[in-house]
Short mmCIF file of C-alpha atoms and ligand atoms in Angstrom, two decimals:
data_model
loop_
_atom_site.label_atom_id
_atom_site.label_comp_id
_atom_site.label_asym_id
_atom_site.label_seq_id
_atom_site.Cartn_x
_atom_site.Cartn_y
_atom_site.Cartn_z
CA MET A 1241 4.38 16.22 -41.15
CA ASP A 1242 5.80 19.74 -40.89
CA ASN A 1243 5.59 21.81 -37.71
CA ALA A 1244 2.55 23.80 -38.81
CA ALA A 1245 0.64 20.64 -39.72
CA LEU A 1246 1.64 19.02 -36.42
CA TRP A 1247 0.45 22.05 -34.47
CA GLN A 1248 -2.84 21.85 -36.35
CA ARG A 1249 -3.11 18.12 -35.60
CA TYR A 1250 -2.39 18.88 -31.93
CA GLN A 1251 -5.26 21.37 -31.82
CA ASP A 1252 -7.61 19.11 -33.79
CA TRP A 1253 -7.17 16.18 -31.42
CA LEU A 1254 -6.63 17.98 -28.11
CA TYR A 1255 -9.12 16.97 -25.42
CA TYR A 1256 -9.53 19.41 -22.53
CA ASP A 1257 -11.88 19.01 -19.61
CA GLN A 1258 -12.56 22.32 -17.96
CA ASN A 1259 -14.13 20.82 -14.86
CA LEU A 1260 -11.10 18.67 -14.09
CA GLY A 1261 -8.45 20.85 -15.71
CA PHE A 1262 -7.35 17.69 -17.51
CA TYR A 1263 -5.80 17.43 -21.00
CA LEU A 1264 -5.30 14.46 -23.29
CA ASP A 1265 -3.13 14.75 -26.39
CA VAL A 1266 -3.15 11.89 -28.88
CA SER A 1267 -1.77 13.96 -31.74
CA ARG A 1268 1.53 12.07 -31.70
CA MET A 1269 -0.19 8.77 -32.44
CA ARG A 1270 0.06 8.71 -36.21
CA PHE A 1271 -3.38 7.34 -37.09
CA ASP A 1272 -5.17 8.85 -40.05
CA ASP A 1273 -8.83 9.69 -40.70
CA ALA A 1274 -9.41 6.42 -42.55
CA PHE A 1275 -8.39 4.48 -39.44
CA VAL A 1276 -10.73 6.54 -37.27
CA GLU A 1277 -13.59 5.93 -39.72
CA LYS A 1278 -12.85 2.20 -39.71
CA MET A 1279 -13.14 2.15 -35.91
CA ARG A 1280 -16.47 3.98 -35.65
CA ASN A 1281 -18.70 0.90 -35.64
CA LYS A 1282 -16.51 -0.89 -33.16
CA PHE A 1283 -16.74 2.13 -30.86
CA ALA A 1284 -20.51 2.37 -31.25
CA LYS A 1285 -20.67 -1.22 -29.92
CA ALA A 1286 -18.12 -0.50 -27.17
CA PHE A 1287 -20.20 2.47 -25.94
CA ARG A 1288 -23.33 0.28 -25.89
CA ASP A 1289 -21.45 -2.47 -24.02
CA MET A 1290 -20.26 0.06 -21.47
CA GLU A 1291 -23.81 1.29 -20.94
CA ALA A 1292 -25.05 -2.27 -20.43
CA LEU A 1293 -22.25 -2.97 -17.97
CA GLU A 1294 -23.05 0.15 -15.96
CA GLY A 1295 -26.70 -0.87 -16.04
CA GLY A 1296 -25.90 -4.12 -14.25
CA ALA A 1297 -25.53 -6.63 -17.12
CA ILE A 1298 -23.49 -9.78 -16.49
CA ALA A 1299 -20.27 -8.37 -17.93
CA ASN A 1300 -18.13 -11.21 -16.57
CA PRO A 1301 -19.88 -14.21 -18.15
CA ASP A 1302 -17.36 -16.81 -16.89
CA GLU A 1303 -17.98 -15.94 -13.28
CA ASP A 1304 -21.62 -14.94 -13.85
CA ARG A 1305 -21.01 -11.58 -12.23
CA MET A 1306 -22.00 -7.99 -12.67
CA VAL A 1307 -19.13 -5.51 -12.88
CA GLY A 1308 -19.99 -2.54 -10.73
CA HIS A 1309 -16.89 -0.56 -9.81
CA TYR A 1310 -18.39 2.49 -11.54
CA TRP A 1311 -21.25 2.54 -9.03
CA LEU A 1312 -18.81 3.02 -6.15
CA ARG A 1313 -18.33 6.69 -7.00
CA ASP A 1314 -21.91 7.30 -8.05
CA PRO A 1315 -24.16 5.03 -5.98
CA ASP A 1316 -27.23 6.44 -7.74
CA LEU A 1317 -26.19 4.34 -10.73
CA ALA A 1318 -26.36 1.05 -8.82
CA PRO A 1319 -29.01 -1.17 -10.40
CA THR A 1320 -30.94 -1.74 -7.14
CA SER A 1321 -31.61 0.38 -4.08
CA GLU A 1322 -30.10 -2.38 -1.88
CA LEU A 1323 -26.78 -2.13 -3.71
CA LYS A 1324 -26.91 1.64 -3.49
CA GLN A 1325 -27.41 1.44 0.28
CA GLU A 1326 -24.59 -1.10 0.61
CA ILE A 1327 -22.17 1.25 -1.15
CA ILE A 1328 -23.20 4.25 0.93
CA HIS A 1329 -23.09 2.23 4.13
CA ALA A 1330 -19.60 0.82 3.36
CA LEU A 1331 -18.21 4.31 2.74
CA GLU A 1332 -19.72 5.66 5.95
CA LYS A 1333 -18.34 2.70 7.88
CA VAL A 1334 -14.83 3.42 6.53
CA GLU A 1335 -15.03 7.11 7.40
CA THR A 1336 -16.40 6.47 10.87
CA PHE A 1337 -13.78 3.84 11.60
CA ALA A 1338 -10.93 6.08 10.38
CA SER A 1339 -12.10 9.08 12.37
CA LYS A 1340 -12.42 6.96 15.52
CA VAL A 1341 -8.88 5.68 14.96
CA HIS A 1342 -7.65 9.25 14.49
CA SER A 1343 -9.38 10.52 17.62
CA GLY A 1344 -8.22 7.56 19.70
CA GLU A 1345 -11.74 6.29 20.35
CA ILE A 1346 -10.53 3.11 18.67
CA HIS A 1347 -7.07 2.47 20.06
CA PRO A 1348 -4.68 -0.39 20.73
CA PRO A 1349 -4.59 -2.04 24.16
CA ASP A 1350 -2.44 -0.01 26.57
CA ALA A 1351 -1.90 2.95 24.23
CA GLU A 1352 -3.86 6.05 23.37
CA LYS A 1353 -3.61 5.87 19.60
CA PHE A 1354 -2.56 3.73 16.67
CA THR A 1355 0.57 5.14 15.02
CA ASP A 1356 1.11 2.80 12.06
CA ILE A 1357 -0.75 0.63 9.58
CA LEU A 1358 0.52 -2.71 8.29
CA SER A 1359 -1.49 -3.33 5.13
CA ILE A 1360 -1.33 -6.96 4.00
CA GLY A 1361 -2.61 -7.93 0.57
CA ILE A 1362 -1.44 -8.70 -2.96
CA GLY A 1363 -2.37 -7.77 -6.53
CA GLY A 1364 -5.46 -5.60 -6.58
CA SER A 1365 -5.51 -5.76 -2.79
CA ALA A 1366 -2.14 -3.96 -2.64
CA LEU A 1367 -1.28 -2.11 -5.85
CA GLY A 1368 -4.03 0.52 -5.62
CA PRO A 1369 -3.41 1.25 -1.93
CA GLN A 1370 0.36 1.47 -2.62
CA PHE A 1371 -0.10 3.79 -5.59
CA VAL A 1372 -2.50 6.09 -3.74
CA ALA A 1373 -0.29 6.18 -0.64
CA GLN A 1374 2.76 7.12 -2.70
CA ALA A 1375 0.83 9.74 -4.64
CA LEU A 1376 -1.15 11.38 -1.89
CA VAL A 1377 0.15 10.73 1.60
CA PRO A 1378 0.43 14.05 3.47
CA VAL A 1379 3.79 15.10 4.91
CA ASN A 1380 2.70 14.26 8.45
CA PRO A 1381 0.04 11.58 8.11
CA PRO A 1382 -2.00 10.58 11.15
CA LEU A 1383 -0.72 7.01 10.65
CA ASN A 1384 2.33 5.76 8.74
CA ILE A 1385 1.63 2.96 6.32
CA HIS A 1386 3.74 -0.14 5.62
CA PHE A 1387 2.89 -2.82 3.08
CA SER A 1388 3.39 -6.56 3.05
CA ASP A 1389 2.52 -7.87 -0.41
CA ASN A 1390 4.44 -11.11 -0.74
CA THR A 1391 5.24 -14.37 0.97
CA ASP A 1392 8.96 -13.51 1.02
CA PRO A 1393 10.21 -14.14 4.57
CA THR A 1394 13.01 -11.56 4.31
CA GLY A 1395 10.59 -8.93 3.03
CA ILE A 1396 8.23 -9.62 5.92
CA ASP A 1397 11.09 -9.49 8.46
CA LYS A 1398 12.32 -6.16 7.11
CA THR A 1399 8.86 -4.62 7.30
CA ILE A 1400 8.32 -5.81 10.87
CA ALA A 1401 11.82 -4.64 11.83
CA LYS A 1402 11.18 -1.22 10.31
CA ILE A 1403 8.02 -0.86 12.40
CA GLY A 1404 10.09 -1.88 15.45
CA ASP A 1405 8.70 -0.90 18.85
CA ARG A 1406 5.70 0.72 17.22
CA LEU A 1407 4.30 -2.73 16.49
CA LYS A 1408 2.28 -2.37 19.68
CA THR A 1409 0.51 0.65 18.16
CA THR A 1410 0.18 -0.83 14.67
CA LEU A 1411 -3.18 -1.50 13.08
CA VAL A 1412 -3.07 -4.51 10.75
CA VAL A 1413 -5.32 -4.27 7.71
CA VAL A 1414 -5.63 -7.63 5.95
CA ILE A 1415 -7.12 -7.27 2.48
CA SER A 1416 -8.25 -10.20 0.35
CA LYS A 1417 -11.38 -10.29 -1.72
CA SER A 1418 -11.38 -14.07 -1.95
CA GLY A 1419 -10.06 -14.40 1.59
CA GLY A 1420 -8.03 -17.39 0.47
CA THR A 1421 -4.96 -16.00 -1.31
CA PRO A 1422 -1.97 -17.90 0.13
CA GLU A 1423 0.51 -15.02 0.06
CA THR A 1424 -1.89 -12.84 2.05
CA ARG A 1425 -2.76 -15.68 4.43
CA ASN A 1426 0.98 -16.19 5.04
CA GLY A 1427 1.56 -12.47 5.57
CA MET A 1428 -1.26 -12.43 8.10
CA LEU A 1429 0.09 -15.50 9.95
CA GLU A 1430 3.63 -14.05 9.96
CA ALA A 1431 2.36 -10.74 11.32
CA LYS A 1432 0.30 -12.55 13.96
CA ALA A 1433 3.37 -14.53 15.02
CA ALA A 1434 5.42 -11.32 15.24
CA PHE A 1435 2.80 -9.72 17.50
CA GLU A 1436 2.51 -12.82 19.67
CA ALA A 1437 6.29 -13.10 20.02
CA ARG A 1438 6.10 -9.68 21.70
CA ASN A 1439 3.08 -10.65 23.82
CA LEU A 1440 0.83 -8.34 21.82
CA ASN A 1441 -2.78 -9.28 21.18
CA PHE A 1442 -3.14 -9.54 17.38
CA SER A 1443 -6.94 -9.65 17.20
CA ALA A 1444 -7.23 -6.36 19.09
CA ARG A 1445 -5.17 -4.72 16.35
CA ALA A 1446 -6.45 -6.45 13.21
CA VAL A 1447 -9.15 -5.63 10.69
CA ALA A 1448 -10.16 -7.60 7.60
CA ILE A 1449 -11.43 -6.41 4.23
CA THR A 1450 -12.85 -9.42 2.47
CA GLY A 1451 -15.76 -11.05 0.68
CA TYR A 1452 -18.81 -12.39 2.50
CA ASP A 1453 -18.28 -15.73 4.21
CA SER A 1454 -14.67 -16.06 3.03
CA LYS A 1455 -12.04 -17.93 5.03
CA LEU A 1456 -10.60 -14.60 6.13
CA GLU A 1457 -13.98 -13.30 7.27
CA ASN A 1458 -14.53 -16.45 9.29
CA ILE A 1459 -11.13 -16.13 10.98
CA ALA A 1460 -11.71 -12.42 11.70
CA LYS A 1461 -15.10 -13.16 13.23
CA SER A 1462 -14.14 -16.21 15.24
CA ASP A 1463 -10.96 -14.54 16.57
CA ARG A 1464 -12.92 -11.34 17.29
CA TRP A 1465 -10.82 -8.94 15.23
CA LEU A 1466 -11.37 -5.24 15.70
CA ALA A 1467 -13.56 -4.97 12.58
CA THR A 1468 -14.40 -6.53 9.23
CA PHE A 1469 -15.34 -4.62 6.12
CA PRO A 1470 -17.26 -6.34 3.33
CA MET A 1471 -16.07 -6.57 -0.28
CA HIS A 1472 -18.71 -6.84 -2.94
CA ASP A 1473 -18.42 -9.70 -5.41
CA TRP A 1474 -19.22 -7.29 -8.26
CA VAL A 1475 -15.95 -5.41 -7.72
CA GLY A 1476 -12.90 -7.11 -9.25
CA GLY A 1477 -9.55 -6.99 -7.44
CA ARG A 1478 -7.83 -4.80 -10.02
CA THR A 1479 -10.70 -2.31 -10.08
CA SER A 1480 -11.14 -2.18 -6.33
CA GLU A 1481 -9.05 0.86 -5.40
CA LEU A 1482 -12.13 3.03 -4.97
CA SER A 1483 -13.91 0.41 -2.87
CA VAL A 1484 -13.22 -0.31 0.80
CA VAL A 1485 -9.98 -1.99 -0.37
CA GLY A 1486 -8.32 1.31 -1.20
CA LEU A 1487 -10.47 3.67 0.80
CA LEU A 1488 -9.74 2.36 4.30
CA ASP A 1489 -5.95 2.68 3.99
CA ALA A 1490 -6.40 6.08 2.34
CA ALA A 1491 -8.76 7.39 5.03
CA LEU A 1492 -6.47 6.17 7.80
CA GLN A 1493 -3.60 8.16 6.22
CA GLY A 1494 -5.76 11.28 6.15
CA ILE A 1495 -6.35 11.27 2.38
CA ASN A 1496 -9.62 12.90 1.35
CA LEU A 1497 -11.86 10.06 0.15
CA ARG A 1498 -14.69 12.23 -1.03
CA GLU A 1499 -12.33 14.09 -3.39
CA LEU A 1500 -10.88 10.82 -4.72
CA LEU A 1501 -14.39 9.57 -5.45
CA GLU A 1502 -15.48 12.92 -6.80
CA GLY A 1503 -12.61 12.96 -9.32
CA ALA A 1504 -13.46 9.45 -10.48
CA LYS A 1505 -17.13 10.34 -10.77
CA ALA A 1506 -16.31 13.40 -12.87
CA MET A 1507 -14.09 11.32 -15.17
CA ASP A 1508 -16.78 8.65 -15.43
CA ALA A 1509 -19.28 11.29 -16.51
CA THR A 1510 -16.88 12.69 -19.11
CA THR A 1511 -16.16 9.26 -20.52
CA ARG A 1512 -19.81 8.28 -20.92
CA ARG A 1513 -20.07 10.35 -24.09
CA HIS A 1514 -20.74 8.27 -27.17
CA ASP A 1515 -18.32 10.38 -29.14
CA LEU A 1516 -14.74 9.48 -29.83
CA LYS A 1517 -13.27 12.94 -29.93
CA THR A 1518 -14.82 14.17 -26.69
CA ASN A 1519 -14.37 10.99 -24.68
CA PRO A 1520 -10.81 10.68 -23.32
CA ALA A 1521 -11.16 6.98 -22.40
CA ALA A 1522 -12.23 6.29 -25.99
CA LEU A 1523 -9.28 8.32 -27.28
CA LEU A 1524 -6.93 6.17 -25.20
CA ALA A 1525 -8.58 2.94 -26.39
CA LEU A 1526 -8.38 4.17 -29.98
CA SER A 1527 -4.69 4.96 -29.58
CA TRP A 1528 -3.92 1.58 -27.99
CA TYR A 1529 -5.76 -0.17 -30.80
CA TYR A 1530 -3.88 1.83 -33.41
CA ALA A 1531 -0.47 1.32 -31.79
CA GLY A 1532 -0.77 -2.44 -31.42
CA ASN A 1533 -2.99 -3.22 -34.37
CA GLY A 1534 -5.71 -4.37 -31.96
CA LYS A 1535 -3.41 -7.24 -30.99
CA GLY A 1536 -1.09 -5.66 -28.46
CA ASP A 1537 1.82 -5.62 -30.91
CA LYS A 1538 3.30 -2.62 -29.09
CA ASP A 1539 4.05 -2.23 -25.38
CA MET A 1540 2.69 0.66 -23.35
CA VAL A 1541 5.48 2.56 -21.61
CA VAL A 1542 4.04 4.79 -18.89
CA LEU A 1543 6.24 7.70 -17.89
CA PRO A 1544 4.89 10.09 -15.28
CA TYR A 1545 7.15 13.09 -14.86
CA LYS A 1546 6.43 13.31 -11.12
CA ASP A 1547 7.98 11.22 -8.35
CA SER A 1548 4.70 10.83 -6.50
CA LEU A 1549 3.20 9.01 -9.52
CA LEU A 1550 6.01 6.45 -9.62
CA LEU A 1551 3.72 3.54 -8.83
CA PHE A 1552 1.13 4.44 -11.46
CA SER A 1553 2.75 2.19 -14.07
CA ARG A 1554 2.89 -0.73 -11.65
CA TYR A 1555 -0.76 -0.18 -10.79
CA LEU A 1556 -1.64 0.02 -14.50
CA GLN A 1557 0.37 -3.10 -15.21
CA GLN A 1558 -2.14 -5.21 -13.32
CA LEU A 1559 -5.18 -3.25 -14.45
CA VAL A 1560 -4.25 -3.53 -18.13
CA MET A 1561 -2.41 -6.84 -18.32
CA GLU A 1562 -4.65 -8.93 -16.05
CA SER A 1563 -7.71 -7.49 -17.78
CA LEU A 1564 -6.58 -7.71 -21.40
CA GLY A 1565 -4.06 -10.55 -21.38
CA LYS A 1566 -6.37 -13.37 -22.48
CA GLU A 1567 -6.00 -16.55 -24.50
CA LYS A 1568 -9.54 -16.60 -25.84
CA ASP A 1569 -12.03 -14.01 -26.99
CA LEU A 1570 -15.67 -13.99 -25.94
CA ASP A 1571 -16.56 -16.37 -28.78
CA GLY A 1572 -13.97 -18.91 -27.69
CA ASN A 1573 -11.44 -18.21 -30.44
CA ILE A 1574 -7.75 -18.41 -29.51
CA VAL A 1575 -6.51 -14.81 -29.74
CA HIS A 1576 -3.66 -14.38 -27.21
CA GLN A 1577 -4.54 -10.78 -26.47
CA GLY A 1578 -2.92 -8.23 -24.17
CA ILE A 1579 -0.82 -5.09 -23.94
CA ALA A 1580 2.45 -5.16 -22.00
CA VAL A 1581 2.84 -2.22 -19.62
CA TYR A 1582 6.02 -0.96 -17.97
CA GLY A 1583 7.67 2.26 -16.87
CA ASN A 1584 8.77 4.14 -13.80
CA LYS A 1585 9.15 7.89 -14.08
CA GLY A 1586 10.68 10.66 -16.06
CA SER A 1587 13.17 12.08 -16.28
CA THR A 1588 14.83 9.31 -14.25
CA ASP A 1589 14.18 6.64 -16.89
CA GLN A 1590 15.79 8.85 -19.50
CA HIS A 1591 19.08 7.80 -17.95
CA ALA A 1592 18.15 4.12 -18.09
CA TYR A 1593 16.20 2.67 -21.02
CA VAL A 1594 15.06 5.70 -23.02
CA GLN A 1595 18.14 5.19 -25.22
CA GLN A 1596 16.49 2.04 -26.56
CA LEU A 1597 13.14 3.78 -26.94
CA ARG A 1598 14.72 6.50 -29.04
CA GLU A 1599 16.89 4.29 -31.24
CA GLY A 1600 16.23 0.60 -30.61
CA VAL A 1601 13.37 -1.81 -31.29
CA PRO A 1602 10.27 0.26 -32.14
CA ASN A 1603 7.90 -2.08 -30.25
CA PHE A 1604 6.22 0.40 -27.90
CA PHE A 1605 4.34 3.63 -27.51
CA ILE A 1606 4.86 6.00 -24.59
CA THR A 1607 2.26 7.60 -22.38
CA PHE A 1608 3.74 10.71 -20.82
CA ILE A 1609 2.00 11.98 -17.69
CA GLU A 1610 2.66 15.66 -17.24
CA VAL A 1611 1.87 17.57 -14.05
CA LEU A 1612 1.61 21.32 -14.54
CA HIS A 1613 2.09 22.48 -10.95
CA ASP A 1614 5.73 22.05 -9.90
CA ARG A 1615 5.60 22.44 -6.12
CA GLU A 1616 4.10 24.31 -3.18
CA GLY A 1617 5.99 27.56 -2.60
CA THR A 1618 8.66 29.17 -4.71
CA SER A 1619 11.54 27.62 -6.63
CA ILE A 1620 15.16 28.63 -6.73
CA GLU A 1621 16.77 29.25 -10.08
CA VAL A 1622 19.18 26.47 -10.99
CA GLU A 1623 20.35 28.52 -13.95
CA PRO A 1624 19.43 32.11 -14.76
CA GLY A 1625 15.65 32.14 -15.24
CA VAL A 1626 15.31 28.36 -14.99
CA THR A 1627 14.00 26.17 -12.15
CA SER A 1628 14.20 22.41 -11.51
CA GLY A 1629 10.56 22.20 -12.53
CA ASP A 1630 11.35 23.94 -15.84
CA TYR A 1631 13.95 21.26 -16.43
CA LEU A 1632 11.45 18.47 -15.76
CA SER A 1633 8.99 20.07 -18.14
CA GLY A 1634 11.67 20.66 -20.78
CA LEU A 1635 12.92 17.08 -20.52
CA LEU A 1636 9.40 15.75 -21.08
CA GLN A 1637 8.89 17.93 -24.14
CA GLY A 1638 12.33 17.05 -25.43
CA THR A 1639 11.82 13.31 -25.11
CA ARG A 1640 8.37 13.49 -26.70
CA GLN A 1641 9.84 15.37 -29.65
CA ALA A 1642 12.94 13.19 -29.97
CA ILE A 1643 11.00 9.94 -30.09
CA TYR A 1644 8.45 11.36 -32.52
CA GLU A 1645 11.24 12.39 -34.86
CA ASN A 1646 12.26 8.73 -34.89
CA GLN A 1647 8.73 7.56 -35.82
CA ARG A 1648 7.80 6.43 -32.31
CA ASP A 1649 4.34 7.36 -31.05
CA SER A 1650 3.25 8.89 -27.77
CA ILE A 1651 0.21 10.03 -25.84
CA THR A 1652 0.43 12.86 -23.31
CA VAL A 1653 -1.89 13.09 -20.32
CA THR A 1654 -1.65 16.45 -18.54
CA ILE A 1655 -3.07 17.13 -15.10
CA PRO A 1656 -2.90 20.35 -13.08
CA GLU A 1657 -1.46 18.74 -9.94
CA VAL A 1658 -1.33 15.49 -8.03
CA ASN A 1659 -4.25 15.67 -5.62
CA PRO A 1660 -6.99 13.21 -4.59
CA ARG A 1661 -9.39 14.48 -7.25
CA MET A 1662 -6.87 13.99 -10.06
CA VAL A 1663 -5.75 10.59 -8.81
CA GLY A 1664 -9.40 9.48 -8.70
CA ALA A 1665 -9.82 10.82 -12.23
CA LEU A 1666 -6.73 8.98 -13.52
CA ILE A 1667 -7.91 5.69 -12.00
CA ALA A 1668 -11.34 6.10 -13.58
CA LEU A 1669 -9.85 7.11 -16.94
CA TYR A 1670 -7.79 3.94 -17.25
CA GLU A 1671 -10.50 1.67 -15.85
CA ARG A 1672 -12.83 2.95 -18.53
CA ALA A 1673 -10.26 2.83 -21.32
CA VAL A 1674 -9.67 -0.84 -20.44
CA THR A 1675 -13.42 -1.55 -20.49
CA LEU A 1676 -13.78 0.08 -23.92
CA TYR A 1677 -10.67 -1.56 -25.37
CA ALA A 1678 -11.79 -4.99 -24.10
CA SER A 1679 -15.00 -4.49 -25.99
CA LEU A 1680 -13.12 -3.45 -29.17
CA ILE A 1681 -11.15 -6.70 -29.07
CA ASN A 1682 -14.09 -8.78 -27.81
CA ILE A 1683 -12.58 -10.24 -24.66
CA ASN A 1684 -13.76 -10.70 -21.06
CA ALA A 1685 -11.72 -8.16 -19.09
CA TYR A 1686 -12.98 -9.33 -15.72
CA HIS A 1687 -11.72 -12.85 -15.22
CA GLN A 1688 -8.15 -14.16 -14.81
CA PRO A 1689 -8.10 -17.88 -15.65
CA GLY A 1690 -4.35 -17.75 -16.35
CA VAL A 1691 -3.52 -16.88 -12.76
CA GLU A 1692 -5.34 -19.97 -11.52
CA ALA A 1693 -2.96 -22.25 -13.45
CA GLY A 1694 0.07 -20.84 -11.59
CA LYS A 1695 -1.71 -21.14 -8.24
CA LYS A 1696 -2.60 -24.80 -8.89
CA ALA A 1697 0.97 -25.59 -9.98
CA ALA A 1698 2.33 -24.01 -6.77
CA ALA A 1699 -0.08 -26.06 -4.66
CA SER A 1700 1.05 -29.23 -6.40
CA VAL A 1701 4.74 -28.41 -5.70
CA LEU A 1702 3.94 -28.04 -1.99
CA ALA A 1703 2.05 -31.37 -2.02
CA LEU A 1704 5.06 -32.96 -3.75
CA GLN A 1705 7.34 -31.52 -1.03
CA ASN A 1706 5.39 -33.41 1.65
CA LYS A 1707 5.74 -36.64 -0.32
CA VAL A 1708 9.49 -36.09 -0.78
CA VAL A 1709 9.98 -35.53 2.95
CA ASP A 1710 7.93 -38.67 3.72
CA ALA A 1711 10.04 -40.71 1.30
CA LEU A 1712 13.23 -39.45 2.95
CA LYS A 1713 11.82 -40.25 6.39
CA ARG A 1714 11.03 -43.81 5.34
CA SER A 1715 14.45 -44.44 3.84
CA THR A 1716 17.28 -45.92 5.90
CA LYS A 1717 19.99 -44.73 3.51
CA PRO A 1718 20.70 -41.58 1.45
CA LEU A 1719 18.76 -41.53 -1.81
CA ALA A 1720 19.56 -40.28 -5.28
CA LEU A 1721 17.00 -37.94 -6.85
CA VAL A 1722 15.85 -40.67 -9.18
CA GLU A 1723 15.28 -43.01 -6.21
CA ILE A 1724 13.17 -40.42 -4.40
CA ALA A 1725 11.18 -39.88 -7.58
CA ASP A 1726 10.72 -43.65 -8.02
CA ASN A 1727 9.63 -44.08 -4.40
CA ILE A 1728 6.84 -41.58 -4.75
CA ASP A 1729 5.98 -42.52 -8.31
CA ALA A 1730 6.85 -39.07 -9.64
CA ILE A 1731 9.68 -39.62 -12.08
CA ALA A 1732 8.21 -36.96 -14.39
CA LYS A 1733 8.67 -34.44 -11.59
CA ILE A 1734 12.36 -35.11 -10.89
CA GLU A 1735 13.40 -31.52 -11.61
CA ALA A 1736 10.81 -30.20 -9.16
CA ILE A 1737 12.02 -32.75 -6.58
CA TYR A 1738 15.60 -31.56 -7.07
CA LYS A 1739 14.54 -27.95 -6.49
CA ILE A 1740 12.51 -28.89 -3.41
CA VAL A 1741 15.42 -30.70 -1.72
CA ARG A 1742 17.85 -27.93 -2.66
CA HIS A 1743 15.51 -25.35 -1.08
CA LEU A 1744 14.98 -27.41 2.08
CA HIS A 1745 18.75 -27.93 2.35
CA SER A 1746 19.45 -24.20 1.99
CA ASN A 1747 17.05 -23.44 4.80
CA HIS A 1748 18.38 -25.98 7.30
CA ARG A 1749 15.18 -27.98 7.26
CA GLY A 1750 16.92 -31.25 8.09
CA VAL A 1751 17.80 -32.21 4.52
CA GLN A 1752 21.41 -33.20 3.88
CA ILE A 1753 22.89 -33.30 0.40
CA GLU A 1754 26.19 -34.87 -0.58
CA GLY A 1755 27.83 -35.04 -3.98
CA ASN A 1756 28.68 -32.66 -6.77
CA PHE A 1757 26.15 -29.82 -6.87
CA ALA A 1758 26.99 -29.17 -10.51
CA VAL A 1759 25.87 -32.70 -11.37
CA PRO A 1760 22.42 -33.20 -9.84
CA SER A 1761 22.34 -36.91 -10.70
CA SER A 1762 25.37 -37.45 -8.42
CA LEU A 1763 23.61 -36.10 -5.33
CA LYS A 1764 22.68 -38.29 -2.38
CA ILE A 1765 19.96 -36.91 -0.15
CA SER A 1766 19.06 -37.85 3.40
CA LEU A 1767 17.07 -36.50 6.31
CA GLN A 1768 18.91 -35.75 9.56
O1 F6P B 2107 -7.90 -9.99 -3.07
P1 F6P B 2107 -7.49 -11.41 -3.30
O2 F6P B 2107 -8.67 -12.32 -3.46
O3 F6P B 2107 -6.56 -11.87 -2.23
O4 F6P B 2107 -6.74 -11.49 -4.68
C1 F6P B 2107 -5.52 -10.85 -4.93
C2 F6P B 2107 -5.22 -10.85 -6.40
O5 F6P B 2107 -5.16 -12.17 -6.89
C3 F6P B 2107 -5.80 -12.25 -8.16
O6 F6P B 2107 -7.03 -12.85 -7.98
C4 F6P B 2107 -5.04 -13.07 -9.13
O7 F6P B 2107 -3.76 -12.60 -9.26
C5 F6P B 2107 -5.95 -10.79 -8.57
O8 F6P B 2107 -6.92 -10.62 -9.52
C6 F6P B 2107 -6.25 -10.17 -7.26
O9 F6P B 2107 -6.13 -8.79 -7.29
#
């Protein structure tokens, strides 16, 4: 296509939302009119499905649940007045709690105010709060946030060490919808131990965000934690950023919740249109379908040209991949669906993997995120008439053009600046694009059966570890791996047994190993 035709295509496909000041450009996705025509019926169904979902249909058939994250920013849409009241009440509770923490009305024992937050959670109970904190935290927030999102002992130690003496004025926010996720439980127990080691009362500094009657809620209530906030079962983990899950951390950091919600609500309204060309979520879903042939054949590379949006791709990774990465479709056919998502930020990544994007395997499409406003205040000139921000903008344009010239597609999302309203709008945009795309490919976007398999396998390794230790305790002489496996009737699990003893040995847990470590069958294992 020559430059004039491309410019025309740009104008034909440009979406601009005056209310939000938001642009979406899909002109560099090389679909033609025939493809768009072919997709019309699929989209008509996707729009109807979306309407049913927002009306309270059981959109997650496996778990027999409604899917209501869209009601969070417009409670009037909730299917019953009870749900509407619950949403309003939860938001008020968050705002009241945060303002009492800020004023010092809620404070730690023996100190006037909380200074820090330790937010413990994983997956949807961490990625949204992390993304929003990185994007929107003010320069001098009322509380500094730290995250613990893994069961890695070194990671936990580093976080606690970084907080240092301020642990006594740290508010711990434990977030788990199910209330039973082991990594989060471990993070909570590790934090509790760290507080107790310093003679600090944990319960007086802890709040829980969790589902009704979960293990975590029961602990929080019986140990009399500072507060508990309810999580609704109709909000999935990866779409929970605009529920209490994301809002409490945000409010505590002084981020304007109402603007976040307002931006999402505005994007929701825009993306309710049953018209492809004027519905940006539909334009994204169309582009994803085109790029990957409706089968995820191409990866989505997300490149925000703004440091504060660095975590957007990581946030989207869960939203997109946990929602769309499914073995079966809604009719039970094996389909192995999904779209792989990765990326960090531009122009930084240009000096890392963009070489491959320009010239290597053409198995991706890029989504550029462009932010029009460079900075508060004025910029110096780094060259005559040119600022750092001009460079960033030029590098984005240059990369977009260079990859297009090599027949690689891209989408460009342009926002005026990174503020709560725009972040809310971006979250809503992608949530809705995922909902529409899931409908196009006929999958349930709201369950995650694949994750359960990994969790069960981990639990069985830990059960095996107990058996291994028992076998070693019972033995009067060092045992070979095969003997341990025989003793506990687990010969099929010999490799797992080897890894368990090696891990226990490395951590001075009383396991001694002798022999040649390069030849596992030569090893003799005993318990001290
Ligand atoms: O909030 P929870 O229940 O601790 O779950 C954390 C994460 O674990 C998953 O259930 C599975 O990875 C995610 O969907 C979820 O965001």
